[in-house]
Amino acid sequence: MITIGTLIAIQAIAVCGLNVIVGYAGQISLGHAAFFGIGAYTAALFATKAGLSFWASLPIVIAISALIGLLLGLPSIRVREDFLAITTIGINFIVEAIFRYVPFFGGALGIGGIPKIAFYGVRLKGISFFILCLVFLFLVIGLCYWLKKSWASLACYAIREEEQAASTLGISPVKFKLLAFVIGTAIAGIGGSLYAHYMQFISAGDFSFPISVGFLSMLVLGGMGTLWGPVLGTLILGILPEIFRPLVDYRILLYTILLLIMIRFQPGGLLGEGSAMRRIFEPLLRVKR
Amino acid sequence: MGKERDNMFLDVKGLSISYGDIRAVQNVNFYMEKGELISIIGANGAGKTTIINSLMGLVPVQSGTIIFKGQDITKMPAHKRARIGIRIVPERSRVFPRLTVYENLLTGMYGMKNKVSPEKSILQLYEIFPILKERKNQLASTLSGGEQQQLAIARALVSEPELLLVDEVSTGLMPKLTQEVFSVLETLNKEHQLTILLVEQNAFVSLEISTRGYVLETGQCVLEGPATFLMDNTRIKEVYLGH
């Protein structure tokens, strides 16, 4: 149970990052697992080769994820929609291939022996690691909340709706798309770092394209651009496979069907604008206020 | 033209724009002085919208120069032009449908140098456009065409621009509303000394409130002069005014 919970919390962090890119700035990304992986590999390398603790390497991991996000984002955001989707898929495959074939990254064997996180000398495992992940998840959600309330959100919104109109209002589309990309990849890096320290062993396959599809499915299911949508989506798609264990081979098929149903009936996601959940719960919330 | 063209407010020289092999605008010259209201009139496909978009920086210029307040802005991106005081009211308004009227106005505030009192600026606009005040918390998509057009104008005005580009504001509006929108533009020009460039198919209404006008035909400027002169011109009457 705790294992599933921890992994869900870690994935939810990554999906929150994806939400900043896809939901807030409207830039489709099908390569988010690559950035999750970059965070994980950076943390793993610092831990195993440099002997740095999770805490010491965290700022570096965030910085490197953000920097690589920036470098890969620069060319990516110049293309739009379908092309951006394909470009990000390409990024995912390239990053995965580098992890798999460059000996520095452990090659096909991956990187093992990553230590667990210590907190004031106490090794975190089981429930305490889960709590740590929850703390990070809430910090990330706090950041997303702040982003949603800030000027940047209105600007991003304007770009998503009408890029050209936004530019005539003095909003630089390139700047904001890139900003969202960098923030999103940095958040993925945090998730990746937690993942590496939790699993203690990582390999390139953990960050392959189907993982990216999974992230995007979770986001679409929960509701793009919403605050809690990523968490809900990750929760549902994280628990479902455990319940339907016998169907594990058909997981991708189920995801696909679920996505099609969502896009047909609830395009805004479970927590999106005008969704059934909103209609039911919003009146209740209003009474409380 | 004996005028010193160096300190012109807006000076466009030899403007040519192509879409692939199709030449949309060919060697067009025009200028604007501060406080003027100018109309560019012409039929569908004459290149009017292309010109206005090139002034905003939405289409790349093939050759020619655009000088705004002595600064060459020919290659400047749109969002930077917006920050030096050029704003556009796009054709068919292009307001953000899922933002409220008030939020739409806030987006217009974005590039402002002094964000001191967005509220004050918006309150002033509510005086000019009372309907927007009434609907401030409504989603923009629920507004009528005329109201959306007013919102687009107001959104362009919140940042207190120096040059307002207005693209086919009469499109899709019923005649009565067109008159209303034009009288608002006239007020802005006369009372607030706002420099306005109108691009219109509806030649008569726009020339009526303009100081000068340019007539465009298949990408070329065929006639220019004071608005009254253009309105009296027999050819214009025949072709555009239907007399």
Short mmCIF file of C-alpha atoms in Angstrom, two decimals:
data_model
loop_
_atom_site.label_atom_id
_atom_site.label_comp_id
_atom_site.label_asym_id
_atom_site.label_seq_id
_atom_site.Cartn_x
_atom_site.Cartn_y
_atom_site.Cartn_z
CA MET A 1 0.00 0.00 0.00
CA ILE A 2 2.65 2.45 1.09
CA THR A 3 4.70 1.60 -1.98
CA ILE A 4 1.80 2.37 -4.28
CA GLY A 5 1.02 5.55 -2.35
CA THR A 6 4.62 6.73 -2.55
CA LEU A 7 4.86 6.06 -6.27
CA ILE A 8 1.55 7.81 -6.85
CA ALA A 9 2.76 10.85 -4.91
CA ILE A 10 6.01 10.93 -6.92
CA GLN A 11 4.16 10.58 -10.20
CA ALA A 12 1.68 13.25 -9.14
CA ILE A 13 4.61 15.65 -8.72
CA ALA A 14 5.75 14.94 -12.27
CA VAL A 15 2.19 15.30 -13.59
CA CYS A 16 1.87 18.65 -11.80
CA GLY A 17 4.95 19.75 -13.73
CA LEU A 18 3.40 18.52 -16.95
CA ASN A 19 0.28 20.47 -16.05
CA VAL A 20 2.26 23.71 -16.00
CA ILE A 21 3.44 23.02 -19.56
CA VAL A 22 0.29 21.51 -21.06
CA GLY A 23 -2.48 22.87 -18.88
CA TYR A 24 -1.26 26.37 -18.13
CA ALA A 25 0.73 27.26 -21.23
CA GLY A 26 -1.09 24.97 -23.68
CA GLN A 27 2.09 23.35 -25.00
CA ILE A 28 1.51 19.68 -25.63
CA SER A 29 4.37 17.54 -24.36
CA LEU A 30 4.65 13.82 -24.96
CA GLY A 31 8.17 13.60 -23.63
CA HIS A 32 7.72 14.44 -20.01
CA ALA A 33 9.21 11.14 -18.82
CA ALA A 34 12.51 12.30 -20.32
CA PHE A 35 12.66 15.20 -17.89
CA PHE A 36 11.52 12.97 -15.05
CA GLY A 37 14.42 10.73 -16.07
CA ILE A 38 16.90 13.57 -16.29
CA GLY A 39 16.06 14.44 -12.69
CA ALA A 40 16.36 10.81 -11.63
CA TYR A 41 19.68 10.20 -13.40
CA THR A 42 21.18 13.45 -12.15
CA ALA A 43 20.23 12.58 -8.58
CA ALA A 44 21.46 9.01 -9.02
CA LEU A 45 24.80 10.07 -10.43
CA PHE A 46 25.39 12.65 -7.72
CA ALA A 47 24.49 10.11 -5.07
CA THR A 48 26.56 7.21 -6.38
CA LYS A 49 29.55 8.97 -7.95
CA ALA A 50 29.88 12.14 -5.89
CA GLY A 51 28.37 10.80 -2.68
CA LEU A 52 26.06 13.77 -2.35
CA SER A 53 22.94 13.35 -0.26
CA PHE A 54 19.45 13.89 -1.66
CA TRP A 55 19.27 17.29 0.02
CA ALA A 56 22.63 18.49 -1.21
CA SER A 57 21.97 17.42 -4.77
CA LEU A 58 18.36 18.61 -4.94
CA PRO A 59 19.14 22.23 -5.91
CA ILE A 60 21.59 20.98 -8.53
CA VAL A 61 19.05 18.47 -9.84
CA ILE A 62 16.42 21.20 -10.14
CA ALA A 63 18.90 23.51 -11.85
CA ILE A 64 20.05 20.87 -14.32
CA SER A 65 16.50 19.77 -15.14
CA ALA A 66 15.49 23.38 -15.67
CA LEU A 67 18.57 24.06 -17.79
CA ILE A 68 18.04 21.03 -20.01
CA GLY A 69 14.36 21.99 -20.17
CA LEU A 70 15.43 25.41 -21.35
CA LEU A 71 17.85 24.06 -23.97
CA LEU A 72 15.36 21.52 -25.34
CA GLY A 73 12.47 23.94 -24.92
CA LEU A 74 14.04 26.69 -27.02
CA PRO A 75 13.76 24.84 -30.32
CA SER A 76 10.64 22.88 -29.32
CA ILE A 77 8.30 25.76 -28.61
CA ARG A 78 8.96 27.25 -32.02
CA VAL A 79 6.84 24.50 -33.48
CA ARG A 80 3.18 24.08 -32.70
CA GLU A 81 0.64 21.45 -31.72
CA ASP A 82 1.14 18.21 -33.68
CA PHE A 83 4.72 19.12 -34.49
CA LEU A 84 5.44 19.94 -30.88
CA ALA A 85 3.96 16.58 -29.86
CA ILE A 86 6.25 14.80 -32.31
CA THR A 87 9.27 16.85 -31.28
CA THR A 88 8.74 16.02 -27.62
CA ILE A 89 8.28 12.32 -28.46
CA GLY A 90 11.62 12.57 -30.25
CA ILE A 91 13.22 14.16 -27.22
CA ASN A 92 11.93 11.31 -25.09
CA PHE A 93 13.44 8.64 -27.34
CA ILE A 94 16.77 10.43 -27.63
CA VAL A 95 17.09 10.97 -23.89
CA GLU A 96 16.13 7.35 -23.23
CA ALA A 97 18.68 6.16 -25.80
CA ILE A 98 21.42 8.24 -24.21
CA PHE A 99 20.66 6.71 -20.82
CA ARG A 100 20.65 3.26 -22.34
CA TYR A 101 23.78 3.40 -24.48
CA VAL A 102 26.18 5.83 -22.82
CA PRO A 103 28.28 3.91 -20.28
CA PHE A 104 28.49 6.97 -18.03
CA PHE A 105 24.78 6.57 -17.35
CA GLY A 106 25.16 2.91 -16.50
CA GLY A 107 24.16 1.72 -19.95
CA ALA A 108 21.60 -1.04 -20.17
CA LEU A 109 22.23 -2.02 -16.57
CA GLY A 110 21.07 1.31 -15.21
CA ILE A 111 22.28 2.75 -11.95
CA GLY A 112 21.90 0.84 -8.73
CA GLY A 113 22.82 1.34 -5.11
CA ILE A 114 21.28 4.74 -4.76
CA PRO A 115 20.96 5.43 -1.03
CA LYS A 116 17.66 6.19 0.64
CA ILE A 117 17.08 9.70 1.82
CA ALA A 118 18.24 10.56 5.30
CA PHE A 119 16.54 13.22 7.36
CA TYR A 120 18.56 14.38 10.38
CA GLY A 121 20.43 11.13 10.31
CA VAL A 122 17.27 9.02 10.17
CA ARG A 123 16.92 6.90 7.06
CA LEU A 124 13.52 7.44 5.56
CA LYS A 125 11.67 4.37 4.47
CA GLY A 126 8.12 3.14 4.24
CA ILE A 127 5.68 5.61 5.68
CA SER A 128 8.21 8.35 6.40
CA PHE A 129 9.36 8.38 2.78
CA PHE A 130 5.72 8.55 1.75
CA ILE A 131 5.22 11.59 3.98
CA LEU A 132 8.30 13.23 2.50
CA CYS A 133 6.86 12.77 -0.99
CA LEU A 134 3.55 14.20 0.17
CA VAL A 135 5.36 17.25 1.56
CA PHE A 136 7.05 17.79 -1.80
CA LEU A 137 3.75 17.25 -3.58
CA PHE A 138 2.10 19.93 -1.47
CA LEU A 139 4.99 22.32 -2.06
CA VAL A 140 4.62 21.77 -5.79
CA ILE A 141 0.86 22.28 -5.60
CA GLY A 142 1.51 25.46 -3.63
CA LEU A 143 3.80 26.66 -6.40
CA CYS A 144 1.14 25.82 -8.99
CA TYR A 145 -1.47 27.67 -6.96
CA TRP A 146 0.75 30.72 -6.85
CA LEU A 147 1.39 30.44 -10.60
CA LYS A 148 -2.33 30.26 -11.25
CA LYS A 149 -2.96 33.39 -9.23
CA SER A 150 -0.12 35.41 -10.68
CA TRP A 151 0.17 37.63 -13.71
CA ALA A 152 1.93 34.87 -15.54
CA SER A 153 -1.21 32.78 -15.50
CA LEU A 154 -3.32 35.39 -17.26
CA ALA A 155 -0.56 35.83 -19.81
CA CYS A 156 -0.27 32.08 -20.32
CA TYR A 157 -4.02 31.84 -20.60
CA ALA A 158 -4.07 34.53 -23.27
CA ILE A 159 -1.35 32.73 -25.21
CA ARG A 160 -3.20 29.43 -25.00
CA GLU A 161 -6.43 30.92 -26.29
CA GLU A 162 -5.19 33.33 -28.93
CA GLU A 163 -1.46 33.48 -29.32
CA GLN A 164 -1.49 36.27 -31.87
CA ALA A 165 -3.97 38.38 -29.94
CA ALA A 166 -1.82 37.92 -26.85
CA SER A 167 1.27 39.18 -28.64
CA THR A 168 -0.57 42.33 -29.69
CA LEU A 169 -1.21 42.97 -26.00
CA GLY A 170 2.48 43.06 -25.22
CA ILE A 171 2.72 39.48 -24.02
CA SER A 172 5.79 37.71 -25.40
CA PRO A 173 4.63 34.20 -26.36
CA VAL A 174 8.15 32.80 -26.50
CA LYS A 175 9.03 34.06 -23.03
CA PHE A 176 5.99 32.62 -21.32
CA LYS A 177 5.98 29.30 -23.12
CA LEU A 178 9.62 28.88 -22.24
CA LEU A 179 8.99 29.89 -18.65
CA ALA A 180 6.26 27.27 -18.36
CA PHE A 181 8.50 24.67 -19.99
CA VAL A 182 11.35 25.39 -17.59
CA ILE A 183 9.14 25.36 -14.49
CA GLY A 184 7.45 22.17 -15.66
CA THR A 185 10.72 20.34 -16.32
CA ALA A 186 12.21 21.53 -13.03
CA ILE A 187 9.21 20.06 -11.19
CA ALA A 188 9.65 16.83 -13.14
CA GLY A 189 13.27 16.87 -11.97
CA ILE A 190 12.18 16.97 -8.32
CA GLY A 191 9.89 14.01 -8.95
CA GLY A 192 12.70 12.17 -10.71
CA SER A 193 15.09 12.74 -7.84
CA LEU A 194 12.60 11.34 -5.33
CA TYR A 195 11.99 8.41 -7.66
CA ALA A 196 15.68 7.56 -7.91
CA HIS A 197 16.16 7.65 -4.15
CA TYR A 198 13.02 5.64 -3.55
CA MET A 199 13.61 2.90 -6.11
CA GLN A 200 17.37 2.84 -5.36
CA PHE A 201 17.81 1.41 -8.82
CA ILE A 202 16.91 3.08 -12.10
CA SER A 203 17.28 2.15 -15.73
CA ALA A 204 16.44 3.81 -19.02
CA GLY A 205 13.21 1.85 -19.42
CA ASP A 206 11.71 3.66 -16.44
CA PHE A 207 11.62 6.84 -18.49
CA SER A 208 10.45 5.60 -21.85
CA PHE A 209 7.75 6.99 -24.09
CA PRO A 210 4.85 4.93 -22.65
CA ILE A 211 5.56 6.56 -19.28
CA SER A 212 5.11 9.96 -20.93
CA VAL A 213 1.82 8.79 -22.39
CA GLY A 214 0.84 7.64 -18.91
CA PHE A 215 1.64 11.07 -17.46
CA LEU A 216 -0.40 12.78 -20.13
CA SER A 217 -3.30 10.36 -19.61
CA MET A 218 -3.30 11.13 -15.89
CA LEU A 219 -3.36 14.84 -16.62
CA VAL A 220 -6.15 14.64 -19.19
CA LEU A 221 -8.18 12.41 -16.91
CA GLY A 222 -7.83 14.69 -13.92
CA GLY A 223 -8.24 17.92 -15.81
CA MET A 224 -5.68 20.01 -17.63
CA GLY A 225 -5.04 23.40 -16.14
CA THR A 226 -6.79 22.60 -12.87
CA LEU A 227 -4.98 22.65 -9.55
CA TRP A 228 -6.00 19.23 -8.20
CA GLY A 229 -6.64 17.50 -11.51
CA PRO A 230 -3.11 16.07 -11.79
CA VAL A 231 -3.35 14.55 -8.33
CA LEU A 232 -6.77 13.02 -8.94
CA GLY A 233 -5.76 11.68 -12.36
CA THR A 234 -2.58 10.11 -10.99
CA LEU A 235 -4.49 8.63 -8.09
CA ILE A 236 -7.07 6.98 -10.34
CA LEU A 237 -4.62 5.69 -12.93
CA GLY A 238 -2.22 4.67 -10.18
CA ILE A 239 -4.79 2.62 -8.28
CA LEU A 240 -6.75 1.15 -11.19
CA PRO A 241 -3.97 -1.18 -12.40
CA GLU A 242 -3.60 -2.52 -8.87
CA ILE A 243 -7.30 -3.32 -8.68
CA PHE A 244 -7.36 -4.87 -12.14
CA ARG A 245 -4.10 -6.73 -11.79
CA PRO A 246 -5.21 -9.59 -14.04
CA LEU A 247 -5.71 -7.08 -16.84
CA VAL A 248 -2.21 -5.71 -16.62
CA ASP A 249 -1.40 -6.68 -20.20
CA TYR A 250 -4.26 -4.57 -21.41
CA ARG A 251 -3.28 -1.51 -19.44
CA ILE A 252 -2.43 0.64 -22.48
CA LEU A 253 -5.68 -0.43 -24.12
CA LEU A 254 -7.61 0.62 -21.03
CA TYR A 255 -5.78 3.97 -20.94
CA THR A 256 -6.70 4.56 -24.55
CA ILE A 257 -10.36 3.75 -24.00
CA LEU A 258 -10.42 5.93 -20.91
CA LEU A 259 -8.81 8.82 -22.79
CA LEU A 260 -11.28 8.51 -25.65
CA ILE A 261 -14.21 8.50 -23.23
CA MET A 262 -12.81 11.52 -21.41
CA ILE A 263 -12.20 13.51 -24.57
CA ARG A 264 -15.66 12.67 -25.86
CA PHE A 265 -17.66 13.38 -22.71
CA GLN A 266 -15.50 15.45 -20.38
CA PRO A 267 -12.87 17.23 -22.45
CA GLY A 268 -11.92 19.42 -19.50
CA GLY A 269 -11.08 16.40 -17.36
CA LEU A 270 -12.77 15.26 -14.16
CA LEU A 271 -12.09 18.58 -12.43
CA GLY A 272 -12.26 20.76 -15.50
CA GLU A 273 -14.63 23.61 -16.19
CA GLY A 274 -18.18 22.42 -16.70
CA SER A 275 -17.36 18.85 -15.72
CA ALA A 276 -19.87 16.66 -13.90
CA MET A 277 -17.77 16.72 -10.69
CA ARG A 278 -17.67 20.51 -10.73
CA ARG A 279 -21.40 20.74 -11.26
CA ILE A 280 -22.05 18.49 -8.29
CA PHE A 281 -19.53 19.92 -5.88
CA GLU A 282 -19.43 23.61 -6.69
CA PRO A 283 -22.87 24.44 -5.26
CA LEU A 284 -21.84 22.71 -2.04
CA LEU A 285 -18.67 24.77 -1.83
CA ARG A 286 -20.56 27.94 -2.51
CA VAL A 287 -22.86 27.37 0.45
CA LYS A 288 -19.83 26.98 2.69
CA ARG A 289 -18.35 30.35 1.73
CA MET B 1 4.94 67.09 -49.92
CA GLY B 2 7.19 69.78 -48.47
CA LYS B 3 6.84 68.47 -44.94
CA GLU B 4 9.78 67.35 -42.86
CA ARG B 5 9.13 63.63 -42.78
CA ASP B 6 11.73 62.88 -40.16
CA ASN B 7 9.59 63.80 -37.19
CA MET B 8 6.50 62.15 -38.54
CA PHE B 9 4.50 60.14 -35.97
CA LEU B 10 4.20 57.15 -38.28
CA ASP B 11 6.00 56.95 -41.59
CA VAL B 12 5.64 53.98 -43.90
CA LYS B 13 7.83 53.90 -46.97
CA GLY B 14 7.85 51.48 -49.89
CA LEU B 15 5.97 48.79 -48.00
CA SER B 16 5.75 45.48 -49.87
CA ILE B 17 4.41 42.24 -48.43
CA SER B 18 3.98 38.85 -50.10
CA TYR B 19 2.35 35.62 -49.09
CA GLY B 20 4.42 33.10 -50.98
CA ASP B 21 4.22 34.11 -54.60
CA ILE B 22 1.24 36.32 -54.10
CA ARG B 23 2.03 39.93 -53.65
CA ALA B 24 -0.49 41.38 -51.20
CA VAL B 25 0.90 44.87 -50.80
CA GLN B 26 3.12 46.62 -53.28
CA ASN B 27 5.19 49.72 -52.63
CA VAL B 28 2.72 51.49 -50.37
CA ASN B 29 3.67 54.83 -48.82
CA PHE B 30 1.76 56.68 -46.16
CA TYR B 31 2.27 58.77 -43.07
CA MET B 32 0.38 59.87 -40.00
CA GLU B 33 0.76 62.89 -37.79
CA LYS B 34 0.00 62.80 -34.12
CA GLY B 35 -3.70 63.18 -33.39
CA GLU B 36 -4.81 62.27 -36.89
CA LEU B 37 -7.52 59.80 -37.78
CA ILE B 38 -6.69 58.16 -41.09
CA SER B 39 -8.69 55.68 -43.13
CA ILE B 40 -7.34 53.12 -45.52
CA ILE B 41 -10.23 52.02 -47.67
CA GLY B 42 -10.50 49.42 -50.36
CA ALA B 43 -12.38 46.36 -51.49
CA ASN B 44 -11.94 42.83 -50.23
CA GLY B 45 -8.46 41.54 -50.88
CA ALA B 46 -6.99 44.96 -51.55
CA GLY B 47 -4.38 44.40 -48.83
CA LYS B 48 -5.84 46.52 -46.05
CA THR B 49 -5.65 43.95 -43.28
CA THR B 50 -2.19 42.95 -44.43
CA ILE B 51 -1.01 46.53 -43.99
CA ILE B 52 -2.49 46.86 -40.52
CA ASN B 53 -1.04 43.51 -39.46
CA SER B 54 2.37 44.53 -40.70
CA LEU B 55 2.14 47.69 -38.60
CA MET B 56 1.41 45.55 -35.54
CA GLY B 57 4.19 43.13 -36.49
CA LEU B 58 1.97 40.15 -37.21
CA VAL B 59 3.15 39.64 -40.78
CA PRO B 60 6.75 40.03 -41.90
CA VAL B 61 7.57 42.92 -44.20
CA GLN B 62 9.30 42.00 -47.43
CA SER B 63 10.70 45.39 -48.21
CA GLY B 64 10.19 48.94 -47.07
CA THR B 65 10.40 50.59 -43.67
CA ILE B 66 8.03 51.45 -40.86
CA ILE B 67 9.17 54.34 -38.69
CA PHE B 68 7.22 55.02 -35.50
CA LYS B 69 8.16 58.18 -33.57
CA GLY B 70 11.56 58.23 -35.24
CA GLN B 71 12.28 54.59 -34.41
CA ASP B 72 12.60 51.96 -37.11
CA ILE B 73 10.20 49.20 -36.04
CA THR B 74 10.12 47.24 -39.31
CA LYS B 75 11.58 44.14 -37.69
CA MET B 76 10.31 44.56 -34.14
CA PRO B 77 8.15 41.67 -32.79
CA ALA B 78 4.49 42.38 -32.03
CA HIS B 79 4.72 42.25 -28.25
CA LYS B 80 7.46 44.88 -28.24
CA ARG B 81 5.44 47.17 -30.49
CA ALA B 82 2.55 46.79 -28.07
CA ARG B 83 4.83 48.04 -25.33
CA ILE B 84 5.86 51.18 -27.16
CA GLY B 85 2.25 52.20 -27.57
CA ILE B 86 0.86 50.51 -30.65
CA ARG B 87 -2.33 48.53 -30.10
CA ILE B 88 -4.67 46.79 -32.48
CA VAL B 89 -8.39 46.12 -32.48
CA PRO B 90 -8.34 42.97 -34.58
CA GLU B 91 -10.95 42.03 -37.13
CA ARG B 92 -13.82 40.14 -35.45
CA SER B 93 -12.57 41.37 -32.10
CA ARG B 94 -10.67 38.20 -30.99
CA VAL B 95 -11.46 38.67 -27.31
CA PHE B 96 -10.64 35.80 -24.95
CA PRO B 97 -13.96 33.94 -24.83
CA ARG B 98 -13.49 32.11 -21.55
CA LEU B 99 -12.24 35.09 -19.57
CA THR B 100 -14.64 37.57 -18.05
CA VAL B 101 -14.96 41.07 -19.43
CA TYR B 102 -12.88 42.38 -16.55
CA GLU B 103 -10.15 39.77 -17.04
CA ASN B 104 -10.04 40.55 -20.74
CA LEU B 105 -9.38 44.16 -19.84
CA LEU B 106 -6.64 43.07 -17.45
CA THR B 107 -4.82 41.24 -20.23
CA GLY B 108 -4.65 44.55 -22.06
CA MET B 109 -2.81 45.97 -19.09
CA TYR B 110 0.02 43.54 -19.42
CA GLY B 111 2.67 45.54 -21.21
CA MET B 112 2.12 48.73 -19.25
CA LYS B 113 5.15 50.49 -17.88
CA ASN B 114 3.40 51.80 -14.81
CA LYS B 115 0.99 49.27 -13.42
CA VAL B 116 0.02 51.78 -10.75
CA SER B 117 -3.73 51.75 -11.07
CA PRO B 118 -5.22 49.26 -13.46
CA GLU B 119 -8.50 49.82 -11.66
CA LYS B 120 -8.53 53.51 -12.46
CA SER B 121 -7.84 53.02 -16.12
CA ILE B 122 -10.57 50.40 -16.34
CA LEU B 123 -13.04 52.64 -14.51
CA GLN B 124 -12.42 55.35 -17.10
CA LEU B 125 -13.14 52.86 -19.84
CA TYR B 126 -16.38 51.84 -18.17
CA GLU B 127 -17.46 55.45 -18.60
CA ILE B 128 -16.88 55.26 -22.34
CA PHE B 129 -18.36 51.77 -22.61
CA PRO B 130 -21.09 51.54 -19.96
CA ILE B 131 -22.24 48.16 -21.26
CA LEU B 132 -18.90 46.64 -20.27
CA LYS B 133 -19.34 47.79 -16.69
CA GLU B 134 -22.74 46.16 -16.62
CA ARG B 135 -21.26 42.90 -17.90
CA LYS B 136 -17.88 43.01 -16.21
CA ASN B 137 -18.23 39.59 -14.58
CA GLN B 138 -19.72 37.88 -17.60
CA LEU B 139 -17.66 35.62 -19.83
CA ALA B 140 -16.68 37.42 -23.01
CA SER B 141 -18.21 34.62 -25.08
CA THR B 142 -21.65 35.59 -23.79
CA LEU B 143 -21.42 39.11 -25.24
CA SER B 144 -23.06 40.09 -28.50
CA GLY B 145 -20.92 40.89 -31.53
CA GLY B 146 -21.17 44.62 -30.93
CA GLU B 147 -20.29 44.25 -27.27
CA GLN B 148 -17.30 42.06 -28.10
CA GLN B 149 -16.15 44.72 -30.52
CA GLN B 150 -16.42 47.33 -27.78
CA LEU B 151 -14.52 45.04 -25.44
CA ALA B 152 -11.77 44.63 -28.03
CA ILE B 153 -11.48 48.40 -28.34
CA ALA B 154 -11.47 48.83 -24.57
CA ARG B 155 -8.85 46.09 -24.20
CA ALA B 156 -6.65 47.92 -26.66
CA LEU B 157 -7.19 51.16 -24.78
CA VAL B 158 -6.44 50.12 -21.18
CA SER B 159 -2.75 50.50 -21.76
CA GLU B 160 -3.29 54.06 -23.02
CA PRO B 161 -1.72 53.50 -26.44
CA GLU B 162 -0.46 56.26 -28.68
CA LEU B 163 -1.47 54.65 -31.94
CA LEU B 164 -4.64 52.60 -32.29
CA LEU B 165 -4.96 50.33 -35.31
CA VAL B 166 -8.56 49.36 -36.04
CA ASP B 167 -9.18 46.52 -38.46
CA GLU B 168 -12.62 46.30 -40.11
CA VAL B 169 -14.51 47.21 -37.01
CA SER B 170 -17.81 47.23 -38.91
CA THR B 171 -17.57 43.60 -39.98
CA GLY B 172 -20.54 41.65 -38.70
CA LEU B 173 -22.12 44.64 -36.99
CA MET B 174 -25.54 45.96 -37.84
CA PRO B 175 -25.53 49.53 -39.21
CA LYS B 176 -26.77 51.11 -36.00
CA LEU B 177 -23.98 49.49 -33.97
CA THR B 178 -21.44 50.42 -36.60
CA GLN B 179 -22.46 54.04 -36.16
CA GLU B 180 -22.10 53.71 -32.40
CA VAL B 181 -18.65 52.19 -32.58
CA PHE B 182 -17.51 54.84 -35.04
CA SER B 183 -18.78 57.64 -32.84
CA VAL B 184 -16.78 56.17 -29.96
CA LEU B 185 -13.67 56.19 -32.16
CA GLU B 186 -14.41 59.76 -33.18
CA THR B 187 -14.71 60.81 -29.54
CA LEU B 188 -11.43 59.09 -28.69
CA ASN B 189 -9.74 60.94 -31.52
CA LYS B 190 -11.27 64.37 -30.94
CA GLU B 191 -11.42 64.48 -27.17
CA HIS B 192 -8.52 62.29 -26.17
CA GLN B 193 -6.26 63.15 -29.14
CA LEU B 194 -5.69 59.49 -29.86
CA THR B 195 -4.05 58.79 -33.21
CA ILE B 196 -6.15 56.20 -35.02
CA LEU B 197 -5.66 54.26 -38.23
CA LEU B 198 -8.85 52.77 -39.58
CA VAL B 199 -8.94 50.08 -42.17
CA GLU B 200 -12.40 49.74 -43.63
CA GLN B 201 -14.52 48.39 -46.40
CA ASN B 202 -17.27 50.63 -45.22
CA ALA B 203 -15.72 53.66 -46.89
CA PHE B 204 -18.38 56.24 -46.26
CA VAL B 205 -18.69 55.93 -42.48
CA SER B 206 -14.97 55.82 -41.95
CA LEU B 207 -14.15 58.74 -44.24
CA GLU B 208 -16.79 60.78 -42.48
CA ILE B 209 -14.80 60.82 -39.25
CA SER B 210 -11.32 60.83 -40.83
CA THR B 211 -8.99 63.69 -41.56
CA ARG B 212 -7.34 61.96 -44.50
CA GLY B 213 -7.69 58.76 -46.41
CA TYR B 214 -5.86 56.36 -48.69
CA VAL B 215 -7.53 54.21 -51.32
CA LEU B 216 -6.06 50.79 -51.91
CA GLU B 217 -6.60 48.65 -54.97
CA THR B 218 -4.99 45.22 -55.39
CA GLY B 219 -2.17 46.06 -53.03
CA GLN B 220 -1.39 49.48 -54.41
CA CYS B 221 -2.30 52.92 -53.23
CA VAL B 222 -4.26 54.53 -56.06
CA LEU B 223 -5.54 57.67 -54.42
CA GLU B 224 -4.87 59.71 -51.32
CA GLY B 225 -6.01 62.99 -49.87
CA PRO B 226 -8.23 64.75 -47.34
CA ALA B 227 -11.32 62.78 -46.45
CA THR B 228 -13.68 65.39 -47.90
CA PHE B 229 -11.79 65.31 -51.18
CA LEU B 230 -12.06 61.53 -51.36
CA MET B 231 -15.74 61.58 -50.56
CA ASP B 232 -16.32 64.01 -53.45
CA ASN B 233 -14.24 62.04 -55.88
CA THR B 234 -16.49 60.60 -58.56
CA ARG B 235 -14.55 57.38 -58.88
CA ILE B 236 -14.72 56.68 -55.17
CA LYS B 237 -18.39 57.44 -55.19
CA GLU B 238 -18.97 54.98 -57.96
CA VAL B 239 -16.83 52.17 -56.71
CA TYR B 240 -17.11 52.31 -52.94
CA LEU B 241 -20.04 54.41 -52.01
CA GLY B 242 -22.48 53.06 -54.55
CA HIS B 243 -23.71 56.47 -55.72
#
